[in-house]
Amino acid sequence: MKPLPPAAQALAAKILAAVTDLTLASIRDDGTPHASTVSFAADGLVLYVAIALDSHKAHNLRTHPQVALTVNAPYRGWQEIQGLSMDAMAEMIHEPVEAQRAATALLARFPAFADVVANTAALPWPGMLFVRITPLALSLLDYTKGFGHTDFFDLRDSAAGRLA
């Protein structure tokens, strides 16, 4: 993945830290989009979510790993709007080290998981899947720079046409 310029990285981190939920759009078998709200933890621009094993999202991601998402920081007036959108790949996590990384990040951000998950030491958590969302493209919306101001970043390795 190509790195973001430092100012863009800082804004993305600020937005991701300001909220706990995102809107995730996945693709149904018939090709129509399905949007849902999920809680997330961030490791830079890589996001981790835990979803129900038998959810619509899980089924969609098993067959179509391409997703889009939006995150919007709280604001009082339009001149303060900041948010981001991503085109990304969502992958079910099967590797134990990555599953532990996801569980640790999610528990750190959402300690209440320990109250609703039967066994947080089991990986993945019973009845759940861990998903890693890796961005391919990022748009940063920043109305503090003017109404509708958006900066777009293609994060794919241009030589290979995919993430590095």
JSON list of C-alpha atoms in Angstrom, two decimals:
[
{"chain": "A", "resi": 1, "resn": "MET", "atom": "CA", "xyz": [0.00, 0.00, 0.00]},
{"chain": "A", "resi": 2, "resn": "LYS", "atom": "CA", "xyz": [1.35, 3.39, -0.95]},
{"chain": "A", "resi": 3, "resn": "PRO", "atom": "CA", "xyz": [1.71, 5.71, 2.05]},
{"chain": "A", "resi": 4, "resn": "LEU", "atom": "CA", "xyz": [-0.37, 8.84, 2.46]},
{"chain": "A", "resi": 5, "resn": "PRO", "atom": "CA", "xyz": [1.32, 12.24, 2.73]},
{"chain": "A", "resi": 6, "resn": "PRO", "atom": "CA", "xyz": [1.82, 13.12, 6.45]},
{"chain": "A", "resi": 7, "resn": "ALA", "atom": "CA", "xyz": [-0.97, 15.74, 6.60]},
{"chain": "A", "resi": 8, "resn": "ALA", "atom": "CA", "xyz": [-3.46, 13.35, 5.00]},
{"chain": "A", "resi": 9, "resn": "GLN", "atom": "CA", "xyz": [-2.35, 10.53, 7.32]},
{"chain": "A", "resi": 10, "resn": "ALA", "atom": "CA", "xyz": [-2.88, 12.81, 10.33]},
{"chain": "A", "resi": 11, "resn": "LEU", "atom": "CA", "xyz": [-6.38, 13.82, 9.17]},
{"chain": "A", "resi": 12, "resn": "ALA", "atom": "CA", "xyz": [-7.37, 10.21, 8.48]},
{"chain": "A", "resi": 13, "resn": "ALA", "atom": "CA", "xyz": [-6.11, 9.17, 11.94]},
{"chain": "A", "resi": 14, "resn": "LYS", "atom": "CA", "xyz": [-8.03, 12.05, 13.56]},
{"chain": "A", "resi": 15, "resn": "ILE", "atom": "CA", "xyz": [-11.27, 11.05, 11.82]},
{"chain": "A", "resi": 16, "resn": "LEU", "atom": "CA", "xyz": [-10.86, 7.35, 12.64]},
{"chain": "A", "resi": 17, "resn": "ALA", "atom": "CA", "xyz": [-10.13, 8.15, 16.29]},
{"chain": "A", "resi": 18, "resn": "ALA", "atom": "CA", "xyz": [-13.18, 10.44, 16.59]},
{"chain": "A", "resi": 19, "resn": "VAL", "atom": "CA", "xyz": [-15.76, 7.72, 15.90]},
{"chain": "A", "resi": 20, "resn": "THR", "atom": "CA", "xyz": [-16.35, 4.06, 16.68]},
{"chain": "A", "resi": 21, "resn": "ASP", "atom": "CA", "xyz": [-18.70, 3.07, 13.85]},
{"chain": "A", "resi": 22, "resn": "LEU", "atom": "CA", "xyz": [-18.55, 3.11, 10.08]},
{"chain": "A", "resi": 23, "resn": "THR", "atom": "CA", "xyz": [-20.99, 2.39, 7.30]},
{"chain": "A", "resi": 24, "resn": "LEU", "atom": "CA", "xyz": [-19.83, -0.63, 5.31]},
{"chain": "A", "resi": 25, "resn": "ALA", "atom": "CA", "xyz": [-21.21, -1.36, 1.85]},
{"chain": "A", "resi": 26, "resn": "SER", "atom": "CA", "xyz": [-20.79, -4.91, 0.62]},
{"chain": "A", "resi": 27, "resn": "ILE", "atom": "CA", "xyz": [-22.12, -6.63, -2.52]},
{"chain": "A", "resi": 28, "resn": "ARG", "atom": "CA", "xyz": [-25.00, -9.13, -2.46]},
{"chain": "A", "resi": 29, "resn": "ASP", "atom": "CA", "xyz": [-25.04, -12.16, -4.75]},
{"chain": "A", "resi": 30, "resn": "ASP", "atom": "CA", "xyz": [-27.37, -10.36, -7.15]},
{"chain": "A", "resi": 31, "resn": "GLY", "atom": "CA", "xyz": [-24.92, -7.44, -7.41]},
{"chain": "A", "resi": 32, "resn": "THR", "atom": "CA", "xyz": [-26.91, -4.95, -5.34]},
{"chain": "A", "resi": 33, "resn": "PRO", "atom": "CA", "xyz": [-25.18, -3.08, -2.52]},
{"chain": "A", "resi": 34, "resn": "HIS", "atom": "CA", "xyz": [-25.87, -3.78, 1.15]},
{"chain": "A", "resi": 35, "resn": "ALA", "atom": "CA", "xyz": [-24.93, -1.06, 3.65]},
{"chain": "A", "resi": 36, "resn": "SER", "atom": "CA", "xyz": [-24.65, -1.71, 7.37]},
{"chain": "A", "resi": 37, "resn": "THR", "atom": "CA", "xyz": [-23.15, -0.13, 10.44]},
{"chain": "A", "resi": 38, "resn": "VAL", "atom": "CA", "xyz": [-20.19, -1.86, 12.10]},
{"chain": "A", "resi": 39, "resn": "SER", "atom": "CA", "xyz": [-17.90, -0.93, 14.95]},
{"chain": "A", "resi": 40, "resn": "PHE", "atom": "CA", "xyz": [-14.20, -0.95, 14.12]},
{"chain": "A", "resi": 41, "resn": "ALA", "atom": "CA", "xyz": [-10.68, -0.66, 15.41]},
{"chain": "A", "resi": 42, "resn": "ALA", "atom": "CA", "xyz": [-7.95, 0.93, 13.30]},
{"chain": "A", "resi": 43, "resn": "ASP", "atom": "CA", "xyz": [-4.30, 0.06, 12.83]},
{"chain": "A", "resi": 44, "resn": "GLY", "atom": "CA", "xyz": [-3.27, 3.00, 10.68]},
{"chain": "A", "resi": 45, "resn": "LEU", "atom": "CA", "xyz": [-5.58, 2.76, 7.67]},
{"chain": "A", "resi": 46, "resn": "VAL", "atom": "CA", "xyz": [-6.17, -0.98, 8.11]},
{"chain": "A", "resi": 47, "resn": "LEU", "atom": "CA", "xyz": [-9.46, -1.56, 9.90]},
{"chain": "A", "resi": 48, "resn": "TYR", "atom": "CA", "xyz": [-10.63, -4.56, 11.93]},
{"chain": "A", "resi": 49, "resn": "VAL", "atom": "CA", "xyz": [-14.23, -5.56, 12.53]},
{"chain": "A", "resi": 50, "resn": "ALA", "atom": "CA", "xyz": [-15.93, -8.50, 14.19]},
{"chain": "A", "resi": 51, "resn": "ILE", "atom": "CA", "xyz": [-19.14, -9.68, 12.51]},
{"chain": "A", "resi": 52, "resn": "ALA", "atom": "CA", "xyz": [-21.61, -12.47, 13.16]},
{"chain": "A", "resi": 53, "resn": "LEU", "atom": "CA", "xyz": [-20.71, -15.74, 11.46]},
{"chain": "A", "resi": 54, "resn": "ASP", "atom": "CA", "xyz": [-24.13, -16.02, 9.79]},
{"chain": "A", "resi": 55, "resn": "SER", "atom": "CA", "xyz": [-24.74, -12.34, 9.00]},
{"chain": "A", "resi": 56, "resn": "HIS", "atom": "CA", "xyz": [-25.57, -10.88, 5.59]},
{"chain": "A", "resi": 57, "resn": "LYS", "atom": "CA", "xyz": [-22.19, -9.12, 5.71]},
{"chain": "A", "resi": 58, "resn": "ALA", "atom": "CA", "xyz": [-20.35, -12.40, 6.26]},
{"chain": "A", "resi": 59, "resn": "HIS", "atom": "CA", "xyz": [-22.11, -14.06, 3.34]},
{"chain": "A", "resi": 60, "resn": "ASN", "atom": "CA", "xyz": [-21.50, -11.07, 1.07]},
{"chain": "A", "resi": 61, "resn": "LEU", "atom": "CA", "xyz": [-17.80, -10.85, 1.99]},
{"chain": "A", "resi": 62, "resn": "ARG", "atom": "CA", "xyz": [-17.25, -14.57, 1.39]},
{"chain": "A", "resi": 63, "resn": "THR", "atom": "CA", "xyz": [-18.32, -14.16, -2.24]},
{"chain": "A", "resi": 64, "resn": "HIS", "atom": "CA", "xyz": [-17.42, -10.51, -2.93]},
{"chain": "A", "resi": 65, "resn": "PRO", "atom": "CA", "xyz": [-14.52, -9.11, -0.90]},
{"chain": "A", "resi": 66, "resn": "GLN", "atom": "CA", "xyz": [-14.77, -5.65, -2.50]},
{"chain": "A", "resi": 67, "resn": "VAL", "atom": "CA", "xyz": [-16.29, -3.10, -0.14]},
{"chain": "A", "resi": 68, "resn": "ALA", "atom": "CA", "xyz": [-16.76, 0.62, 0.26]},
{"chain": "A", "resi": 69, "resn": "LEU", "atom": "CA", "xyz": [-17.12, 2.48, 3.53]},
{"chain": "A", "resi": 70, "resn": "THR", "atom": "CA", "xyz": [-17.63, 5.90, 5.04]},
{"chain": "A", "resi": 71, "resn": "VAL", "atom": "CA", "xyz": [-16.64, 7.41, 8.36]},
{"chain": "A", "resi": 72, "resn": "ASN", "atom": "CA", "xyz": [-17.82, 10.86, 9.45]},
{"chain": "A", "resi": 73, "resn": "ALA", "atom": "CA", "xyz": [-16.44, 12.77, 12.42]},
{"chain": "A", "resi": 74, "resn": "PRO", "atom": "CA", "xyz": [-18.97, 14.63, 14.59]},
{"chain": "A", "resi": 75, "resn": "TYR", "atom": "CA", "xyz": [-19.55, 18.27, 13.60]},
{"chain": "A", "resi": 76, "resn": "ARG", "atom": "CA", "xyz": [-21.70, 21.25, 14.63]},
{"chain": "A", "resi": 77, "resn": "GLY", "atom": "CA", "xyz": [-21.77, 23.10, 11.32]},
{"chain": "A", "resi": 78, "resn": "TRP", "atom": "CA", "xyz": [-21.00, 22.34, 7.70]},
{"chain": "A", "resi": 79, "resn": "GLN", "atom": "CA", "xyz": [-17.77, 24.32, 7.85]},
{"chain": "A", "resi": 80, "resn": "GLU", "atom": "CA", "xyz": [-16.44, 21.65, 10.27]},
{"chain": "A", "resi": 81, "resn": "ILE", "atom": "CA", "xyz": [-17.35, 18.51, 8.29]},
{"chain": "A", "resi": 82, "resn": "GLN", "atom": "CA", "xyz": [-14.51, 15.99, 8.03]},
{"chain": "A", "resi": 83, "resn": "GLY", "atom": "CA", "xyz": [-14.87, 12.41, 6.91]},
{"chain": "A", "resi": 84, "resn": "LEU", "atom": "CA", "xyz": [-13.40, 9.73, 4.77]},
{"chain": "A", "resi": 85, "resn": "SER", "atom": "CA", "xyz": [-14.52, 7.11, 2.33]},
{"chain": "A", "resi": 86, "resn": "MET", "atom": "CA", "xyz": [-12.62, 4.05, 1.18]},
{"chain": "A", "resi": 87, "resn": "ASP", "atom": "CA", "xyz": [-12.73, 1.53, -1.58]},
{"chain": "A", "resi": 88, "resn": "ALA", "atom": "CA", "xyz": [-11.22, -1.53, 0.04]},
{"chain": "A", "resi": 89, "resn": "MET", "atom": "CA", "xyz": [-10.77, -5.28, 0.20]},
{"chain": "A", "resi": 90, "resn": "ALA", "atom": "CA", "xyz": [-12.30, -7.14, 3.13]},
{"chain": "A", "resi": 91, "resn": "GLU", "atom": "CA", "xyz": [-10.66, -10.42, 4.09]},
{"chain": "A", "resi": 92, "resn": "MET", "atom": "CA", "xyz": [-11.74, -12.97, 6.66]},
{"chain": "A", "resi": 93, "resn": "ILE", "atom": "CA", "xyz": [-8.88, -13.47, 9.10]},
{"chain": "A", "resi": 94, "resn": "HIS", "atom": "CA", "xyz": [-7.76, -17.08, 9.52]},
{"chain": "A", "resi": 95, "resn": "GLU", "atom": "CA", "xyz": [-4.13, -16.67, 10.56]},
{"chain": "A", "resi": 96, "resn": "PRO", "atom": "CA", "xyz": [-3.74, -16.89, 14.38]},
{"chain": "A", "resi": 97, "resn": "VAL", "atom": "CA", "xyz": [-1.31, -13.97, 14.75]},
{"chain": "A", "resi": 98, "resn": "GLU", "atom": "CA", "xyz": [-3.58, -11.67, 12.73]},
{"chain": "A", "resi": 99, "resn": "ALA", "atom": "CA", "xyz": [-6.65, -12.92, 14.63]},
{"chain": "A", "resi": 100, "resn": "GLN", "atom": "CA", "xyz": [-4.91, -12.03, 17.89]},
{"chain": "A", "resi": 101, "resn": "ARG", "atom": "CA", "xyz": [-4.03, -8.59, 16.52]},
{"chain": "A", "resi": 102, "resn": "ALA", "atom": "CA", "xyz": [-7.69, -8.01, 15.58]},
{"chain": "A", "resi": 103, "resn": "ALA", "atom": "CA", "xyz": [-8.99, -9.27, 18.93]},
{"chain": "A", "resi": 104, "resn": "THR", "atom": "CA", "xyz": [-6.53, -7.12, 20.88]},
{"chain": "A", "resi": 105, "resn": "ALA", "atom": "CA", "xyz": [-7.39, -4.00, 18.87]},
{"chain": "A", "resi": 106, "resn": "LEU", "atom": "CA", "xyz": [-11.13, -4.56, 19.16]},
{"chain": "A", "resi": 107, "resn": "LEU", "atom": "CA", "xyz": [-11.02, -5.31, 22.91]},
{"chain": "A", "resi": 108, "resn": "ALA", "atom": "CA", "xyz": [-8.86, -2.24, 23.53]},
{"chain": "A", "resi": 109, "resn": "ARG", "atom": "CA", "xyz": [-11.35, -0.02, 21.74]},
{"chain": "A", "resi": 110, "resn": "PHE", "atom": "CA", "xyz": [-14.47, -1.83, 22.96]},
{"chain": "A", "resi": 111, "resn": "PRO", "atom": "CA", "xyz": [-13.96, -3.37, 26.41]},
{"chain": "A", "resi": 112, "resn": "ALA", "atom": "CA", "xyz": [-17.69, -4.22, 26.44]},
{"chain": "A", "resi": 113, "resn": "PHE", "atom": "CA", "xyz": [-16.95, -7.07, 24.00]},
{"chain": "A", "resi": 114, "resn": "ALA", "atom": "CA", "xyz": [-15.80, -8.98, 27.10]},
{"chain": "A", "resi": 115, "resn": "ASP", "atom": "CA", "xyz": [-19.36, -8.72, 28.43]},
{"chain": "A", "resi": 116, "resn": "VAL", "atom": "CA", "xyz": [-21.11, -10.00, 25.30]},
{"chain": "A", "resi": 117, "resn": "VAL", "atom": "CA", "xyz": [-18.64, -12.51, 23.86]},
{"chain": "A", "resi": 118, "resn": "ALA", "atom": "CA", "xyz": [-18.70, -15.89, 25.61]},
{"chain": "A", "resi": 119, "resn": "ASN", "atom": "CA", "xyz": [-14.94, -16.43, 25.40]},
{"chain": "A", "resi": 120, "resn": "THR", "atom": "CA", "xyz": [-12.68, -13.62, 24.18]},
{"chain": "A", "resi": 121, "resn": "ALA", "atom": "CA", "xyz": [-9.65, -15.91, 24.57]},
{"chain": "A", "resi": 122, "resn": "ALA", "atom": "CA", "xyz": [-10.96, -18.16, 21.77]},
{"chain": "A", "resi": 123, "resn": "LEU", "atom": "CA", "xyz": [-9.95, -16.95, 18.32]},
{"chain": "A", "resi": 124, "resn": "PRO", "atom": "CA", "xyz": [-12.01, -16.06, 16.48]},
{"chain": "A", "resi": 125, "resn": "TRP", "atom": "CA", "xyz": [-14.63, -15.33, 19.09]},
{"chain": "A", "resi": 126, "resn": "PRO", "atom": "CA", "xyz": [-17.46, -17.90, 19.21]},
{"chain": "A", "resi": 127, "resn": "GLY", "atom": "CA", "xyz": [-20.09, -17.16, 16.56]},
{"chain": "A", "resi": 128, "resn": "MET", "atom": "CA", "xyz": [-18.03, -14.37, 15.03]},
{"chain": "A", "resi": 129, "resn": "LEU", "atom": "CA", "xyz": [-15.55, -13.68, 12.26]},
{"chain": "A", "resi": 130, "resn": "PHE", "atom": "CA", "xyz": [-12.72, -11.18, 12.29]},
{"chain": "A", "resi": 131, "resn": "VAL", "atom": "CA", "xyz": [-12.37, -9.15, 9.11]},
{"chain": "A", "resi": 132, "resn": "ARG", "atom": "CA", "xyz": [-9.41, -7.04, 7.98]},
{"chain": "A", "resi": 133, "resn": "ILE", "atom": "CA", "xyz": [-10.34, -4.13, 5.70]},
{"chain": "A", "resi": 134, "resn": "THR", "atom": "CA", "xyz": [-7.42, -2.90, 3.62]},
{"chain": "A", "resi": 135, "resn": "PRO", "atom": "CA", "xyz": [-7.89, 0.32, 1.64]},
{"chain": "A", "resi": 136, "resn": "LEU", "atom": "CA", "xyz": [-7.34, 0.53, -2.10]},
{"chain": "A", "resi": 137, "resn": "ALA", "atom": "CA", "xyz": [-8.38, 4.17, -2.44]},
{"chain": "A", "resi": 138, "resn": "LEU", "atom": "CA", "xyz": [-9.15, 6.88, 0.09]},
{"chain": "A", "resi": 139, "resn": "SER", "atom": "CA", "xyz": [-11.07, 10.13, -0.19]},
{"chain": "A", "resi": 140, "resn": "LEU", "atom": "CA", "xyz": [-10.67, 12.68, 2.60]},
{"chain": "A", "resi": 141, "resn": "LEU", "atom": "CA", "xyz": [-13.53, 15.14, 2.93]},
{"chain": "A", "resi": 142, "resn": "ASP", "atom": "CA", "xyz": [-12.46, 18.34, 4.69]},
{"chain": "A", "resi": 143, "resn": "TYR", "atom": "CA", "xyz": [-14.89, 21.27, 4.64]},
{"chain": "A", "resi": 144, "resn": "THR", "atom": "CA", "xyz": [-12.51, 23.29, 6.84]},
{"chain": "A", "resi": 145, "resn": "LYS", "atom": "CA", "xyz": [-10.70, 23.89, 3.52]},
{"chain": "A", "resi": 146, "resn": "GLY", "atom": "CA", "xyz": [-13.90, 24.90, 1.72]},
{"chain": "A", "resi": 147, "resn": "PHE", "atom": "CA", "xyz": [-17.34, 23.50, 0.97]},
{"chain": "A", "resi": 148, "resn": "GLY", "atom": "CA", "xyz": [-17.03, 20.05, -0.59]},
{"chain": "A", "resi": 149, "resn": "HIS", "atom": "CA", "xyz": [-13.20, 19.95, -0.43]},
{"chain": "A", "resi": 150, "resn": "THR", "atom": "CA", "xyz": [-12.05, 16.38, -1.08]},
{"chain": "A", "resi": 151, "resn": "ASP", "atom": "CA", "xyz": [-8.58, 14.92, -1.60]},
{"chain": "A", "resi": 152, "resn": "PHE", "atom": "CA", "xyz": [-8.34, 11.53, -3.34]},
{"chain": "A", "resi": 153, "resn": "PHE", "atom": "CA", "xyz": [-5.51, 9.04, -2.85]},
{"chain": "A", "resi": 154, "resn": "ASP", "atom": "CA", "xyz": [-5.00, 5.85, -4.85]},
{"chain": "A", "resi": 155, "resn": "LEU", "atom": "CA", "xyz": [-3.25, 3.54, -2.39]},
{"chain": "A", "resi": 156, "resn": "ARG", "atom": "CA", "xyz": [-2.63, 0.68, -4.81]},
{"chain": "A", "resi": 157, "resn": "ASP", "atom": "CA", "xyz": [0.84, -0.06, -6.02]},
{"chain": "A", "resi": 158, "resn": "SER", "atom": "CA", "xyz": [0.68, 1.53, -9.47]},
{"chain": "A", "resi": 159, "resn": "ALA", "atom": "CA", "xyz": [3.21, -0.86, -11.01]},
{"chain": "A", "resi": 160, "resn": "ALA", "atom": "CA", "xyz": [1.27, -3.98, -10.03]},
{"chain": "A", "resi": 161, "resn": "GLY", "atom": "CA", "xyz": [-2.24, -2.49, -10.05]},
{"chain": "A", "resi": 162, "resn": "ARG", "atom": "CA", "xyz": [-2.81, -3.84, -6.54]},
{"chain": "A", "resi": 163, "resn": "LEU", "atom": "CA", "xyz": [-1.70, -3.28, -2.99]},
{"chain": "A", "resi": 164, "resn": "ALA", "atom": "CA", "xyz": [2.03, -3.60, -2.42]}
]
